[in-house]
XYZ file of N, CA and C in Angstrom:
849
model
N -21.731 19.336 -0.968
C -21.606 17.978 -1.524
C -20.940 18.042 -2.892
N -19.995 17.142 -3.122
C -19.248 17.154 -4.375
C -20.154 16.754 -5.546
N -19.896 17.366 -6.736
C -20.648 17.002 -7.936
C -19.705 16.910 -9.122
N -20.208 16.444 -10.269
C -19.365 16.213 -11.435
C -18.621 17.469 -11.877
N -19.261 18.634 -11.746
C -18.635 19.888 -12.154
C -17.384 20.213 -11.357
N -17.280 19.696 -10.143
C -16.106 19.964 -9.308
C -14.832 19.338 -9.886
N -14.973 18.325 -10.763
C -13.794 17.648 -11.333
C -13.434 18.151 -12.728
N -14.141 19.139 -13.228
C -13.934 19.591 -14.607
C -12.536 20.182 -14.784
N -11.764 19.574 -15.707
C -10.423 20.069 -16.009
C -10.354 20.638 -17.410
N -9.213 20.454 -18.087
C -9.051 20.942 -19.450
C -9.923 20.122 -20.415
N -10.127 20.665 -21.621
C -10.912 19.948 -22.629
C -10.065 18.827 -23.245
N -10.533 17.575 -23.227
C -9.740 16.462 -23.775
C -9.418 16.626 -25.259
N -8.244 16.160 -25.641
C -7.827 16.197 -27.050
C -7.765 14.791 -27.647
N -8.361 13.816 -26.981
C -8.382 12.448 -27.498
C -9.224 12.398 -28.776
N -9.002 11.379 -29.591
C -9.788 11.169 -30.805
C -11.260 10.949 -30.436
N -12.134 11.385 -31.306
C -13.559 11.129 -31.085
C -13.806 9.624 -31.030
N -14.507 9.175 -30.004
C -14.794 7.753 -29.863
C -13.767 6.989 -29.062
N -12.693 7.653 -28.643
C -11.644 6.996 -27.851
C -12.227 6.418 -26.561
N -11.759 5.238 -26.200
C -12.233 4.607 -24.972
C -11.891 5.382 -23.722
N -10.930 6.284 -23.825
C -10.556 7.083 -22.655
C -11.717 7.942 -22.142
N -12.618 8.349 -23.047
C -13.754 9.161 -22.608
C -14.636 8.379 -21.627
N -14.843 7.107 -21.933
C -15.659 6.281 -21.043
C -14.999 6.107 -19.683
N -13.673 5.958 -19.694
C -12.944 5.793 -18.430
C -13.020 7.078 -17.605
N -12.845 8.218 -18.271
C -12.903 9.503 -17.567
C -14.283 9.723 -16.941
N -15.315 9.436 -17.709
C -16.676 9.618 -17.201
C -16.961 8.675 -16.033
N -16.578 7.414 -16.175
C -16.817 6.440 -15.097
C -16.052 6.837 -13.837
N -14.831 7.329 -14.024
C -14.025 7.712 -12.869
C -14.675 8.879 -12.113
N -15.094 9.914 -12.839
C -15.696 11.070 -12.168
C -16.983 10.677 -11.442
N -17.778 9.845 -12.064
C -19.025 9.403 -11.414
C -18.737 8.555 -10.173
N -17.669 7.754 -10.240
C -17.300 6.942 -9.077
C -16.874 7.843 -7.914
N -16.098 8.888 -8.215
C -15.630 9.782 -7.153
C -16.795 10.551 -6.521
N -17.770 10.934 -7.346
C -18.964 11.608 -6.811
C -19.731 10.650 -5.904
N -19.917 9.434 -6.353
C -20.636 8.443 -5.541
C -19.936 8.210 -4.199
N -18.596 8.230 -4.224
C -17.836 7.992 -2.991
C -17.729 9.247 -2.125
N -18.142 10.398 -2.681
C -18.088 11.649 -1.912
C -16.673 12.151 -1.688
N -15.771 11.818 -2.588
C -14.370 12.245 -2.461
C -14.177 13.550 -3.226
N -13.699 14.572 -2.552
C -13.519 15.881 -3.183
C -12.146 15.973 -3.844
N -11.999 16.876 -4.844
C -10.755 16.957 -5.618
C -9.482 17.138 -4.780
N -9.559 17.852 -3.682
C -8.350 18.095 -2.891
C -7.954 16.883 -2.036
N -8.812 15.870 -2.026
C -8.563 14.721 -1.146
C -7.790 13.587 -1.810
N -7.422 13.741 -3.081
C -6.653 12.675 -3.739
C -5.660 13.261 -4.737
N -4.672 12.453 -5.071
C -3.658 12.825 -6.065
C -3.627 11.770 -7.160
N -3.569 12.228 -8.408
C -3.441 11.308 -9.539
C -2.055 11.468 -10.146
N -1.405 10.345 -10.390
C -0.075 10.331 -10.991
C -0.163 9.625 -12.339
N 0.522 10.169 -13.333
C 0.555 9.506 -14.631
C 1.942 9.603 -15.231
N 2.154 8.843 -16.306
C 3.419 8.902 -17.033
C 3.194 9.549 -18.389
N 3.596 8.834 -19.451
C 3.469 9.373 -20.804
C 2.527 8.484 -21.620
N 1.831 9.106 -22.557
C 0.903 8.361 -23.410
C -0.450 9.054 -23.415
N -1.380 8.517 -24.191
C -2.729 9.103 -24.181
C -3.354 8.960 -22.804
N -3.120 7.831 -22.148
C -3.620 7.664 -20.780
C -2.933 8.637 -19.832
N -1.681 8.993 -20.152
C -0.933 9.923 -19.303
C -1.539 11.308 -19.257
N -2.420 11.621 -20.223
C -3.088 12.930 -20.233
C -4.285 12.974 -19.290
N -4.667 11.801 -18.804
C -5.883 11.690 -17.979
C -5.973 12.747 -16.866
N -4.906 12.962 -16.077
C -5.003 13.951 -14.996
C -5.241 15.378 -15.487
N -4.842 15.673 -16.752
C -5.034 17.025 -17.280
C -6.519 17.383 -17.373
N -7.325 16.359 -17.514
C -8.742 16.582 -17.768
C -9.578 16.451 -16.488
N -8.893 16.556 -15.382
C -9.551 16.511 -14.080
C -9.056 17.673 -13.213
N -9.866 18.075 -12.291
C -9.439 19.061 -11.301
C -9.131 18.307 -10.010
N -7.853 18.204 -9.690
C -7.411 17.520 -8.470
C -5.903 17.738 -8.344
N -5.273 17.154 -7.344
C -3.816 17.198 -7.252
C -3.264 16.237 -8.300
N -2.284 16.674 -9.088
C -1.762 15.804 -10.138
C -0.244 15.850 -10.207
N 0.330 14.784 -10.751
C 1.760 14.737 -11.061
C 1.911 13.956 -12.358
N 2.415 14.619 -13.381
C 2.631 13.986 -14.688
C 4.135 13.760 -14.859
N 4.561 12.500 -14.794
C 5.989 12.223 -14.772
C 6.504 11.557 -16.028
N 7.561 10.761 -15.871
C 8.250 10.144 -16.996
C 7.544 8.866 -17.462
N 7.900 8.454 -18.678
C 7.304 7.259 -19.264
C 7.660 6.026 -18.432
N 6.635 5.320 -17.962
C 6.846 4.097 -17.197
C 7.178 4.292 -15.731
N 7.227 5.531 -15.275
C 7.661 5.794 -13.894
C 6.501 6.227 -13.006
N 5.317 5.878 -13.367
C 4.131 6.268 -12.597
C 4.158 5.710 -11.179
N 4.450 4.432 -11.051
C 4.335 3.796 -9.736
C 5.413 4.228 -8.739
N 6.669 4.457 -9.130
C 7.631 4.981 -8.156
C 7.198 6.333 -7.578
N 6.660 7.204 -8.425
C 6.195 8.513 -7.939
C 4.996 8.336 -7.012
N 4.059 7.497 -7.432
C 2.868 7.247 -6.598
C 3.278 6.668 -5.244
N 4.255 5.775 -5.251
C 4.735 5.181 -3.995
C 5.342 6.244 -3.096
N 6.143 7.143 -3.679
C 6.759 8.213 -2.895
C 5.731 9.139 -2.261
N 4.722 9.498 -3.042
C 3.667 10.384 -2.516
C 2.931 9.693 -1.374
N 2.632 8.446 -1.575
C 1.880 7.698 -0.556
C 2.691 7.535 0.736
N 3.996 7.308 0.625
C 4.823 7.157 1.822
C 5.012 8.492 2.533
N 5.023 9.588 1.765
C 5.154 10.913 2.392
C 3.876 11.313 3.106
N 2.748 10.900 2.557
C 1.462 11.259 3.167
C 0.464 10.121 2.965
N 0.479 9.169 3.866
C -0.390 8.003 3.686
C -1.835 8.277 4.082
N -2.147 9.542 4.409
C -3.559 9.897 4.588
C -4.180 10.322 3.257
N -3.342 10.522 2.256
C -3.803 10.966 0.940
C -4.131 9.755 0.059
N -5.309 9.770 -0.557
C -5.637 8.751 -1.557
C -4.774 8.998 -2.789
N -4.029 7.983 -3.214
C -3.131 8.122 -4.371
C -3.579 7.162 -5.473
N -3.813 7.735 -6.642
C -4.281 6.969 -7.791
C -3.253 7.087 -8.908
N -2.914 5.963 -9.521
C -1.992 5.952 -10.652
C -2.752 5.538 -11.901
N -2.506 6.241 -13.010
C -3.102 5.851 -14.290
C -1.983 5.659 -15.295
N -2.153 4.680 -16.160
C -1.114 4.384 -17.142
C -1.726 3.634 -18.313
N -1.037 3.666 -19.444
C -1.437 2.851 -20.582
C -0.757 1.499 -20.503
N -1.141 0.580 -21.404
C -0.540 -0.755 -21.383
C 0.943 -0.701 -21.728
N 1.335 0.165 -22.664
C 2.761 0.290 -22.973
C 3.517 0.932 -21.839
N 2.950 1.968 -21.265
C 3.563 2.717 -20.166
C 3.768 1.838 -18.933
N 2.767 1.023 -18.607
C 2.807 0.246 -17.363
C 3.371 -1.156 -17.544
N 2.921 -1.860 -18.583
C 3.339 -3.254 -18.767
C 4.645 -3.354 -19.561
N 5.019 -2.263 -20.285
C 6.267 -2.241 -21.029
C 7.345 -1.530 -20.239
N 7.449 -0.217 -20.413
C 8.488 0.563 -19.716
C 8.445 0.385 -18.202
N 7.245 0.341 -17.653
C 7.115 0.290 -16.196
C 6.911 -1.095 -15.628
N 7.168 -2.132 -16.398
C 6.884 -3.491 -15.945
C 7.580 -3.868 -14.652
N 8.832 -3.480 -14.537
C 9.578 -3.809 -13.323
C 8.986 -3.105 -12.094
N 8.562 -1.864 -12.289
C 7.948 -1.129 -11.169
C 6.613 -1.759 -10.753
N 5.880 -2.261 -11.737
C 4.609 -2.921 -11.418
C 4.849 -4.140 -10.529
N 5.826 -4.944 -10.902
C 6.129 -6.154 -10.122
C 6.406 -5.797 -8.658
N 7.234 -4.793 -8.438
C 7.642 -4.492 -7.060
C 6.580 -3.704 -6.278
N 5.751 -2.948 -6.971
C 4.635 -2.285 -6.274
C 3.654 -3.335 -5.763
N 3.406 -4.351 -6.576
C 2.525 -5.445 -6.142
C 3.153 -6.182 -4.970
N 4.447 -6.465 -5.086
C 5.151 -7.215 -4.028
C 5.115 -6.467 -2.700
N 5.326 -5.151 -2.750
C 5.339 -4.354 -1.504
C 3.939 -4.143 -0.950
N 2.945 -4.171 -1.817
C 1.546 -3.917 -1.439
C 1.360 -2.521 -0.865
N 1.900 -1.535 -1.564
C 1.625 -0.135 -1.229
C 0.148 0.139 -1.529
N -0.494 0.938 -0.712
C -1.939 1.177 -0.874
C -2.214 2.232 -1.951
N -1.864 1.898 -3.185
C -2.079 2.759 -4.356
C -3.074 2.069 -5.280
N -3.873 2.858 -5.949
C -4.874 2.310 -6.892
C -4.400 2.560 -8.318
N -4.193 1.490 -9.080
C -3.656 1.609 -10.436
C -4.729 1.243 -11.464
N -4.996 2.200 -12.364
C -5.962 1.966 -13.438
C -5.217 1.992 -14.770
N -5.155 0.834 -15.429
C -4.412 0.715 -16.685
C -5.377 0.783 -17.867
N -5.146 1.766 -18.730
C -5.947 1.926 -19.952
C -5.327 0.995 -21.004
N -5.916 -0.157 -21.192
C -5.314 -1.200 -22.020
C -5.963 -1.231 -23.406
N -5.374 -0.471 -24.355
C -5.906 -0.478 -25.728
C -5.054 -1.341 -26.657
N -4.087 -2.044 -26.084
C -3.259 -3.017 -26.812
C -2.443 -2.388 -27.946
N -2.057 -1.111 -27.736
C -1.279 -0.415 -28.770
C -0.633 0.825 -28.133
N 0.460 1.285 -28.713
C 0.993 2.600 -28.310
C 0.267 3.663 -29.146
N -0.657 4.385 -28.530
C -1.467 5.348 -29.263
C -0.777 6.684 -29.487
N -0.100 7.200 -28.462
C 0.503 8.536 -28.582
C 1.578 8.561 -29.660
N 2.312 7.457 -29.791
C 3.407 7.410 -30.762
C 2.985 6.710 -32.060
N 1.689 6.712 -32.315
C 1.122 6.390 -33.629
C 1.058 4.915 -33.998
N 0.902 4.037 -32.986
C 0.464 2.695 -33.321
C 1.471 1.565 -33.374
N 2.504 1.592 -32.526
C 3.381 0.417 -32.431
C 2.745 -0.624 -31.517
N 3.165 -1.877 -31.666
C 2.642 -2.942 -30.799
C 3.094 -2.721 -29.361
N 2.224 -3.046 -28.432
C 2.558 -2.961 -27.004
C 2.646 -4.392 -26.450
N 3.007 -4.552 -25.173
C 3.085 -5.914 -24.609
C 1.768 -6.687 -24.667
N 0.631 -5.983 -24.736
C -0.657 -6.689 -24.755
C -1.236 -6.818 -26.161
N -0.502 -6.376 -27.187
C -0.973 -6.580 -28.568
C -1.048 -8.075 -28.840
N -2.070 -8.480 -29.545
C -2.261 -9.907 -29.808
C -1.235 -10.408 -30.827
N -0.764 -11.622 -30.613
C 0.226 -12.226 -31.503
C -0.319 -12.262 -32.941
N 0.508 -11.819 -33.872
C 0.095 -11.796 -35.269
C -0.484 -10.471 -35.729
N -0.789 -9.568 -34.790
C -1.365 -8.265 -35.132
C -0.376 -7.449 -35.968
N -0.835 -6.886 -37.066
C 0.024 -6.084 -37.935
C -0.098 -4.606 -37.570
N 1.053 -3.946 -37.461
C 1.093 -2.515 -37.186
C 2.109 -1.893 -38.152
N 2.296 -0.583 -38.055
C 3.272 0.091 -38.923
C 4.681 -0.466 -38.692
N 5.003 -0.744 -37.438
C 6.344 -1.249 -37.116
C 6.434 -2.768 -37.155
N 5.302 -3.435 -37.220
C 5.284 -4.904 -37.283
C 4.494 -5.322 -38.530
N 4.997 -5.020 -39.733
C 4.234 -5.313 -40.966
C 4.024 -6.810 -41.201
N 4.857 -7.653 -40.566
C 4.690 -9.107 -40.718
C 3.951 -9.713 -39.516
N 3.444 -8.842 -38.665
C 2.710 -9.316 -37.490
C 3.594 -9.389 -36.253
N 2.954 -9.271 -35.082
C 3.687 -9.330 -33.802
C 4.185 -10.748 -33.576
N 5.487 -10.898 -33.308
C 6.071 -12.227 -33.109
C 5.897 -12.729 -31.666
N 5.897 -11.802 -30.708
C 5.892 -12.180 -29.292
C 4.494 -12.566 -28.822
N 4.460 -13.418 -27.805
C 3.180 -13.776 -27.211
C 2.622 -12.589 -26.424
N 1.320 -12.517 -26.339
C 0.622 -11.443 -25.644
C 0.807 -11.566 -24.127
N 1.199 -10.470 -23.492
C 1.322 -10.478 -22.027
C -0.065 -10.615 -21.391
N -0.148 -11.418 -20.341
C -1.396 -11.555 -19.585
C -1.202 -10.849 -18.239
N -1.574 -9.572 -18.125
C -1.314 -8.832 -16.877
C -2.102 -9.358 -15.684
N -3.274 -9.937 -15.954
C -4.107 -10.469 -14.871
C -3.419 -11.681 -14.237
N -2.949 -12.599 -15.089
C -2.263 -13.793 -14.572
C -0.975 -13.403 -13.844
N -0.262 -12.424 -14.388
C 0.968 -11.953 -13.738
C 0.666 -11.422 -12.339
N -0.363 -10.602 -12.225
C -0.705 -10.003 -10.929
C -1.143 -11.065 -9.921
N -1.898 -12.047 -10.374
C -2.335 -13.127 -9.471
C -1.128 -13.931 -8.997
N -0.212 -14.217 -9.918
C 0.986 -14.983 -9.553
C 1.810 -14.256 -8.490
N 1.747 -12.915 -8.512
C 2.495 -12.114 -7.537
C 1.687 -11.871 -6.262
N 0.518 -12.487 -6.176
C -0.378 -12.342 -5.023
C -0.818 -10.889 -4.823
N -1.114 -10.223 -5.926
C -1.610 -8.841 -5.881
C -2.871 -8.780 -5.008
N -2.976 -7.710 -4.225
C -4.059 -7.618 -3.249
C -5.443 -7.504 -3.887
N -5.535 -6.848 -5.049
C -6.834 -6.659 -5.715
C -6.586 -6.646 -7.223
N -7.217 -7.554 -7.927
C -7.038 -7.663 -9.380
C -8.411 -7.679 -10.041
N -8.632 -6.737 -10.941
C -9.937 -6.680 -11.612
C -9.756 -6.247 -13.053
N -10.798 -6.510 -13.847
C -10.808 -6.062 -15.242
C -12.180 -5.488 -15.540
N -12.200 -4.431 -16.337
C -13.473 -3.889 -16.787
C -13.321 -3.439 -18.236
N -14.372 -2.797 -18.768
C -14.417 -2.435 -20.187
C -14.918 -0.999 -20.304
N -14.211 -0.190 -21.078
C -14.565 1.232 -21.212
C -15.933 1.432 -21.856
N -16.418 0.406 -22.567
C -17.730 0.500 -23.194
C -18.869 0.096 -22.282
N -18.564 -0.224 -21.034
C -19.581 -0.596 -20.044
C -19.342 0.279 -18.815
N -19.758 1.539 -18.902
C -19.382 2.533 -17.882
C -19.956 2.238 -16.507
N -21.147 1.669 -16.446
C -21.742 1.369 -15.149
C -20.917 0.292 -14.432
N -20.508 -0.719 -15.180
C -19.660 -1.766 -14.599
C -18.318 -1.186 -14.178
N -17.723 -0.365 -15.051
C -16.416 0.220 -14.761
C -16.486 1.122 -13.522
N -17.534 1.902 -13.413
C -17.700 2.761 -12.231
C -17.716 1.925 -10.953
N -18.435 0.825 -10.988
C -18.505 -0.039 -9.801
C -17.152 -0.633 -9.447
N -16.394 -1.053 -10.461
C -15.073 -1.641 -10.214
C -14.118 -0.578 -9.659
N -14.180 0.631 -10.183
C -13.326 1.718 -9.671
C -13.620 1.966 -8.187
N -14.891 1.972 -7.841
C -15.260 2.191 -6.431
C -14.740 1.053 -5.543
N -14.863 -0.175 -6.035
C -14.373 -1.331 -5.262
C -12.857 -1.242 -5.081
N -12.158 -0.849 -6.133
C -10.691 -0.749 -6.070
C -10.259 0.314 -5.068
N -10.946 1.445 -5.065
C -10.598 2.533 -4.146
C -10.903 2.139 -2.703
N -11.981 1.446 -2.499
C -12.353 1.052 -1.132
C -11.510 -0.098 -0.587
N -10.838 -0.839 -1.479
C -10.024 -1.972 -1.024
C -8.749 -1.467 -0.344
N -8.377 -2.098 0.738
C -7.138 -1.733 1.435
C -5.994 -2.585 0.885
N -5.132 -1.965 0.088
C -4.028 -2.681 -0.538
C -3.850 -2.241 -1.970
N -2.798 -2.734 -2.604
C -2.543 -2.347 -3.990
C -3.632 -2.905 -4.895
N -4.214 -2.044 -5.714
C -5.303 -2.447 -6.599
C -4.893 -2.253 -8.045
N -5.000 -3.308 -8.836
C -4.775 -3.219 -10.274
C -6.100 -3.435 -10.990
N -6.491 -2.441 -11.794
C -7.684 -2.582 -12.633
C -7.236 -2.449 -14.088
N -7.345 -3.539 -14.814
C -7.017 -3.564 -16.242
C -8.289 -3.202 -17.007
N -8.245 -2.064 -17.730
C -9.460 -1.579 -18.402
C -9.319 -1.755 -19.913
N -10.113 -2.634 -20.479
C -10.097 -2.859 -21.917
C -10.664 -1.624 -22.607
N -9.860 -1.057 -23.509
C -10.214 0.250 -24.052
C -9.883 0.315 -25.539
N -10.885 0.359 -26.434
C -10.596 0.433 -27.861
C -9.823 1.695 -28.236
N -8.876 1.534 -29.160
C -8.200 2.679 -29.783
C -8.766 2.769 -31.187
N -9.613 3.780 -31.421
C -10.363 3.851 -32.683
C -9.488 4.225 -33.870
N -8.273 4.709 -33.607
C -7.402 5.157 -34.704
C -6.371 4.112 -35.111
N -5.723 3.450 -34.124
C -4.584 2.596 -34.457
C -4.808 1.093 -34.222
N -5.873 0.738 -33.551
C -6.154 -0.683 -33.340
C -7.501 -1.008 -33.984
N -7.446 -1.588 -35.170
C -8.684 -1.881 -35.917
C -9.198 -3.290 -35.637
N -8.532 -4.001 -34.725
C -8.959 -5.365 -34.386
C -9.824 -5.369 -33.130
N -9.283 -4.830 -32.048
C -9.977 -4.884 -30.756
C -10.908 -3.671 -30.619
N -11.957 -3.675 -31.402
C -12.917 -2.569 -31.462
C -13.999 -2.733 -30.387
N -14.898 -1.756 -30.284
C -16.037 -1.884 -29.359
C -16.844 -3.136 -29.700
N -17.068 -3.333 -31.002
C -17.853 -4.497 -31.424
C -17.152 -5.797 -31.036
N -15.822 -5.842 -31.244
C -15.040 -7.045 -30.930
C -15.194 -7.388 -29.449
N -15.080 -6.352 -28.583
C -15.199 -6.592 -27.142
C -16.625 -6.974 -26.748
N -17.598 -6.265 -27.323
C -18.991 -6.521 -26.904
C -19.436 -7.935 -27.231
N -18.817 -8.552 -28.217
C -19.142 -9.939 -28.532
C -18.524 -10.916 -27.531
N -17.530 -10.445 -26.768
C -16.753 -11.371 -25.937
C -16.859 -11.135 -24.428
N -16.906 -9.880 -23.993
C -16.854 -9.648 -22.546
C -18.145 -10.115 -21.874
N -17.990 -10.641 -20.679
C -19.152 -11.037 -19.876
C -18.862 -10.734 -18.409
N -19.915 -10.449 -17.642
C -19.753 -10.169 -16.213
C -19.499 -11.470 -15.454
N -18.530 -11.447 -14.576
C -18.240 -12.616 -13.749
C -19.454 -12.942 -12.873
N -19.743 -14.221 -12.746
C -20.928 -14.673 -12.020
C -20.893 -14.212 -10.553
N -22.055 -13.836 -9.972
C -22.100 -13.364 -8.577
C -21.560 -14.380 -7.571
N -21.718 -15.667 -7.861
C -21.276 -16.702 -6.913
C -19.776 -16.982 -6.995
N -19.081 -16.330 -7.909
C -17.637 -16.566 -8.080
C -16.888 -16.162 -6.809
N -15.926 -17.006 -6.380
C -15.148 -16.750 -5.166
C -13.812 -16.106 -5.547
N -13.689 -14.788 -5.369
C -12.495 -14.060 -5.804
C -11.288 -14.301 -4.898
N -11.466 -15.009 -3.796
C -10.321 -15.314 -2.924
C -9.667 -16.647 -3.292
N -10.257 -17.365 -4.248
C -9.734 -18.671 -4.677
C -8.703 -18.451 -5.792
N -7.446 -18.663 -5.459
C -6.372 -18.355 -6.409
C -6.408 -19.268 -7.637
N -6.723 -20.521 -7.435
C -6.784 -21.453 -8.557
C -7.870 -21.043 -9.548
N -9.029 -20.682 -9.034
C -10.123 -20.248 -9.902
C -9.770 -18.928 -10.590
N -9.025 -18.075 -9.882
C -8.616 -16.793 -10.467
C -7.714 -17.006 -11.687
N -6.811 -17.974 -11.589
C -5.953 -18.282 -12.740
C -6.788 -18.756 -13.930
N -7.828 -19.516 -13.658
C -8.684 -19.987 -14.758
C -9.371 -18.808 -15.447
N -9.840 -17.854 -14.630
C -10.474 -16.654 -15.217
C -9.449 -15.852 -16.008
N -8.241 -15.755 -15.470
C -7.198 -14.978 -16.138
C -6.844 -15.568 -17.498
N -6.985 -16.882 -17.612
C -6.603 -17.564 -18.859
C -7.647 -17.408 -19.964
N -8.838 -16.917 -19.623
C -9.895 -16.773 -20.627
C -9.616 -15.563 -21.514
N -9.294 -15.789 -22.754
C -9.089 -14.696 -23.710
C -9.283 -15.251 -25.122
N -10.502 -15.419 -25.512
C -10.794 -15.844 -26.884
C -12.231 -15.437 -27.179
N -13.137 -16.406 -27.163
C -14.537 -16.075 -27.416
C -15.210 -15.475 -26.202
N -14.606 -15.692 -25.015
C -15.182 -15.147 -23.788
C -14.078 -14.463 -22.966
N -14.356 -13.249 -22.525
C -13.394 -12.502 -21.710
C -14.132 -12.015 -20.455
N -13.739 -12.496 -19.276
C -14.459 -12.103 -18.057
C -14.094 -10.696 -17.588
N -15.064 -9.956 -17.090
C -14.799 -8.670 -16.447
C -15.431 -8.674 -15.066
N -14.733 -8.081 -14.119
C -15.177 -8.065 -12.725
C -13.968 -8.215 -11.815
N -14.213 -8.482 -10.533
C -13.117 -8.702 -9.578
C -12.663 -10.147 -9.729
N -11.420 -10.329 -10.145
C -10.919 -11.677 -10.442
C -10.192 -12.280 -9.244
N -9.505 -11.445 -8.483
C -8.765 -11.986 -7.321
C -8.549 -10.873 -6.295
N -8.635 -11.220 -5.018
C -8.273 -10.252 -3.977
C -7.916 -10.981 -2.691
N -7.124 -10.314 -1.864
C -6.738 -10.860 -0.560
C -6.551 -9.705 0.418
N -6.191 -10.014 1.634
C -6.078 -8.983 2.672
C -4.667 -8.894 3.239
N -3.676 -8.847 2.373
C -2.293 -8.711 2.833
C -2.074 -7.366 3.533
N -1.140 -7.361 4.486
C -0.804 -6.106 5.181
C -0.159 -5.130 4.198
N -0.523 -3.867 4.290
C 0.024 -2.883 3.359
C 1.389 -2.383 3.825
N 2.156 -1.860 2.884
C 3.518 -1.415 3.168
C 3.564 -0.337 4.254
N 2.635 0.617 4.190
C 2.647 1.743 5.121
C 2.584 1.291 6.583
N 1.908 0.180 6.832
C 1.753 -0.306 8.208
C 3.004 -1.012 8.721
N 3.934 -1.302 7.828
C 5.152 -2.004 8.231
C 6.343 -1.066 8.405
N 6.128 0.235 8.237
C 7.220 1.205 8.370
C 7.012 1.974 9.671
N 7.868 1.740 10.645
C 7.666 2.314 11.978
C 7.736 3.844 11.972
N 8.513 4.431 11.076
C 8.694 5.885 11.053
C 7.404 6.638 10.723
N 6.470 5.990 10.068
C 5.222 6.671 9.715
C 4.012 6.002 10.368
N 4.292 5.167 11.352
C 3.199 4.431 11.993
C 2.249 5.352 12.748
N 2.817 6.359 13.452
C 1.983 7.214 14.298
C 1.524 8.488 13.609
N 2.322 8.984 12.683
C 1.946 10.215 11.984
C 2.588 10.231 10.605
N 1.971 10.946 9.690
C 2.515 10.978 8.329
C 3.858 11.703 8.301
N 4.652 11.398 7.303
C 5.967 12.022 7.171
C 5.845 13.536 6.996
N 4.837 13.980 6.270
C 4.696 15.421 6.004
C 4.333 16.208 7.264
N 3.821 15.546 8.288
C 3.457 16.246 9.524
C 4.579 16.207 10.562
N 5.629 15.474 10.276
C 6.707 15.350 11.242
C 7.680 16.530 11.144
N 8.059 17.059 12.286
C 9.017 18.175 12.336
C 10.410 17.586 12.551
N 11.329 17.826 11.610
C 12.668 17.238 11.760
C 13.428 17.831 12.945
N 14.152 16.983 13.668
C 14.987 17.453 14.775
C 16.370 17.781 14.202
N 16.614 19.093 13.971
C 17.840 19.512 13.297
C 19.098 19.144 14.086
N 19.014 19.267 15.404
C 20.204 18.956 16.210
C 20.584 17.480 16.066
N 19.574 16.612 16.032
C 19.830 15.183 15.879
C 20.396 14.891 14.491
N 19.875 15.605 13.494
C 20.342 15.419 12.121
C 21.795 15.871 11.995
N 22.098 17.040 12.598
C 23.469 17.547 12.536
C 24.435 16.596 13.227
N 23.992 16.043 14.355
C 24.839 15.108 15.088
C 25.110 13.843 14.264
N 24.088 13.392 13.567
C 24.246 12.198 12.733
C 25.233 12.456 11.597
N 25.096 13.643 10.970
C 25.988 13.979 9.853
C 27.429 14.076 10.330
N 27.626 14.681 11.509
C 28.986 14.823 12.052
C 29.626 13.454 12.300
N 28.775 12.462 12.545
C 29.289 11.119 12.802
C 30.015 10.511 11.614
N 29.807 11.081 10.438
C 30.465 10.556 9.234
C 31.804 11.244 8.953
N 32.141 12.271 9.788
C 33.395 13.004 9.556
C 34.406 12.714 10.661
């Protein structure tokens, strides 16, 4: 039976108190609860403090380019759709550089699980504003405050009819563990936006700031109601909801590709004679 020690990777180099520790702990506990062993899944990341996440786990990993997490995750999943594929990214990595990839991954509904470490700042590169930084926030590069409006990733995902949209908080590990398990068990593209304090570069959105605002979504809430989901997505002031905000049962991309319908691509033996004949057809 799998246990927490089975996932032990390198020693983290994050700042003491970083919200990433809570996410890492919740993730490992969720995988133990689900009985998923390290060889049964692959984690893909890009660049950033969140991009180091796979280094601190024992499992199949791919650490790629900044903002390119989802194209790699999609490729792995299409090559072997029996493999659980998890993507991790920061808010700058996913909502900034990788924004276009996020839109199309949601549209295609590839069965990948995306966990975004949203600390509302670029942490690895020392504190520039990210797409989710609050308007007016002052940083080293924005001494007069952020001019742009704050991106709402939850509302964006709902508008694109994302199959599973949820939010949790790194300071509430039991809640986060439950949301991670729900996201993994859901059939379809899952986006989990994880509110995560950056103790070094974001002095506004601290643990205290979040604890005064976050609340668990009511049990009677209907997550299949798109109109109600937009209302939850719009809450960002004195109250910030965490939980499953929206989900549906759209057909996944893998089921619409006839070439991998019966067997995974990695198990298929190429017919060389047919390939050679096809190539000759171009000459």
